[in-house]
CSV table of C-alpha atoms in Angstrom, one decimal:
chain,number,residue,atom,x,y,z
A,299,UNK,CA,40.4,18.8,-21.4
A,300,UNK,CA,37.0,19.4,-20.7
A,301,UNK,CA,35.8,20.5,-17.1
A,302,UNK,CA,32.7,18.4,-15.5
A,303,UNK,CA,30.6,20.4,-13.3
A,304,UNK,CA,29.6,17.7,-10.5
A,305,UNK,CA,26.2,19.9,-10.0
A,306,UNK,CA,24.9,19.4,-13.3
A,307,UNK,CA,25.4,15.6,-13.1
A,308,UNK,CA,23.2,15.1,-9.9
A,309,UNK,CA,20.1,14.0,-10.6
A,310,UNK,CA,17.2,15.8,-9.2
A,311,UNK,CA,15.5,14.0,-6.4
A,312,UNK,CA,11.5,13.3,-5.9
A,313,UNK,CA,9.4,14.8,-3.3
A,314,UNK,CA,7.6,12.1,-2.8
A,315,UNK,CA,7.8,9.4,0.2
A,316,UNK,CA,8.4,5.8,-1.0
A,317,UNK,CA,6.8,4.3,2.1
A,318,UNK,CA,3.8,6.8,1.3
A,319,UNK,CA,3.5,5.4,-2.5
A,320,UNK,CA,4.0,1.5,-1.2
A,321,UNK,CA,1.1,2.0,1.0
A,322,UNK,CA,-1.2,3.6,-1.5
A,323,UNK,CA,0.0,0.6,-3.9
A,324,UNK,CA,-0.8,-2.2,-1.1
A,325,UNK,CA,-4.2,-0.6,-0.6
A,326,UNK,CA,-5.3,-0.3,-4.0
A,327,UNK,CA,-4.3,-4.1,-4.9
A,328,UNK,CA,-5.5,-5.0,-1.8
A,329,UNK,CA,-9.0,-4.1,-2.6
A,330,UNK,CA,-9.2,-7.0,-5.2
A,331,UNK,CA,-6.4,-9.1,-4.4
A,332,UNK,CA,-5.0,-10.6,-0.9
A,333,UNK,CA,-6.8,-8.1,1.3
A,334,UNK,CA,-5.8,-10.2,4.7
A,335,UNK,CA,-2.3,-9.6,3.7
A,336,UNK,CA,-2.0,-6.1,1.8
A,337,UNK,CA,-4.2,-4.3,4.1
A,338,UNK,CA,-2.5,-4.6,7.4
A,339,UNK,CA,0.8,-3.9,5.3
A,340,UNK,CA,-1.0,-0.7,4.0
A,341,UNK,CA,-1.7,0.2,7.4
A,342,UNK,CA,1.7,-0.4,8.5
A,343,UNK,CA,3.3,1.5,5.6
A,344,UNK,CA,1.0,4.5,5.5
A,345,UNK,CA,1.6,5.0,9.6
A,346,UNK,CA,5.3,4.8,9.0
A,347,UNK,CA,5.0,7.5,5.9
A,348,UNK,CA,2.6,9.7,7.9
A,349,UNK,CA,5.6,9.6,10.8
A,350,UNK,CA,8.5,10.5,8.3
A,351,UNK,CA,6.6,13.4,6.3
A,352,UNK,CA,4.9,14.8,9.1
A,353,UNK,CA,7.3,17.8,9.1
A,354,UNK,CA,7.3,18.1,5.4
A,355,UNK,CA,3.8,18.1,4.4
A,356,UNK,CA,2.7,16.1,1.1
A,357,UNK,CA,1.2,13.1,3.6
A,358,UNK,CA,-1.7,12.7,1.2
A,359,UNK,CA,-0.7,9.5,-0.3
A,360,UNK,CA,0.0,8.1,3.2
A,361,UNK,CA,-3.1,9.0,4.6
A,362,UNK,CA,-4.9,7.5,1.2
A,363,UNK,CA,-2.7,4.2,1.8
A,364,UNK,CA,-3.7,4.1,5.8
A,365,UNK,CA,-7.3,4.8,4.7
A,366,UNK,CA,-7.3,1.9,1.7
A,367,UNK,CA,-5.5,-0.4,4.2
A,368,UNK,CA,-8.6,-0.3,6.6
A,369,UNK,CA,-11.0,-0.3,3.9
A,370,UNK,CA,-9.0,-3.9,3.3
A,371,UNK,CA,-9.1,-5.2,6.3
A,372,UNK,CA,-13.2,-4.3,7.0
A,373,UNK,CA,-13.8,-5.5,3.7
A,374,UNK,CA,-12.1,-9.0,4.6
A,375,UNK,CA,-14.2,-9.3,7.9
A,376,UNK,CA,-17.6,-8.6,6.5
A,377,UNK,CA,-16.9,-10.9,3.4
A,378,UNK,CA,-15.7,-13.8,5.8
A,379,UNK,CA,-18.7,-12.8,8.2
A,380,UNK,CA,-21.2,-13.5,5.1
A,381,UNK,CA,-19.6,-16.4,4.3
A,382,UNK,CA,-20.1,-17.8,7.5
A,383,UNK,CA,-23.4,-17.1,8.1
A,384,UNK,CA,-24.2,-18.5,5.0
A,385,UNK,CA,-22.7,-22.1,5.4
A,386,UNK,CA,-19.2,-21.4,4.9
A,387,UNK,CA,-17.0,-22.3,2.1
A,388,UNK,CA,-17.0,-25.2,0.1
A,389,UNK,CA,-14.3,-26.1,-2.7
A,390,UNK,CA,-15.2,-27.8,-5.8
A,391,UNK,CA,-12.6,-29.1,-7.7
A,392,UNK,CA,-13.0,-31.2,-10.8
A,393,UNK,CA,-15.8,-33.7,-12.2
């Protein structure tokens, strides 16, 4: 019979915080799609990610997600202000 060492079977854990990665992804995608939804989500996840990695360091992704979330919200507000000043939205469907 062979002896299996349990330490060799363990998978190494990544040092990256999942909330920080999710914040960064939401911030990047929010620049193009659904900025009104993904912006606040990126801010929330970035803040939670910063809180989790505060003692360990490596908070770059969480900070980037937080900043991108803020940019998403600002971009949405600016686009809505421009649309409102130019007469609002009009949907044209069909012929």
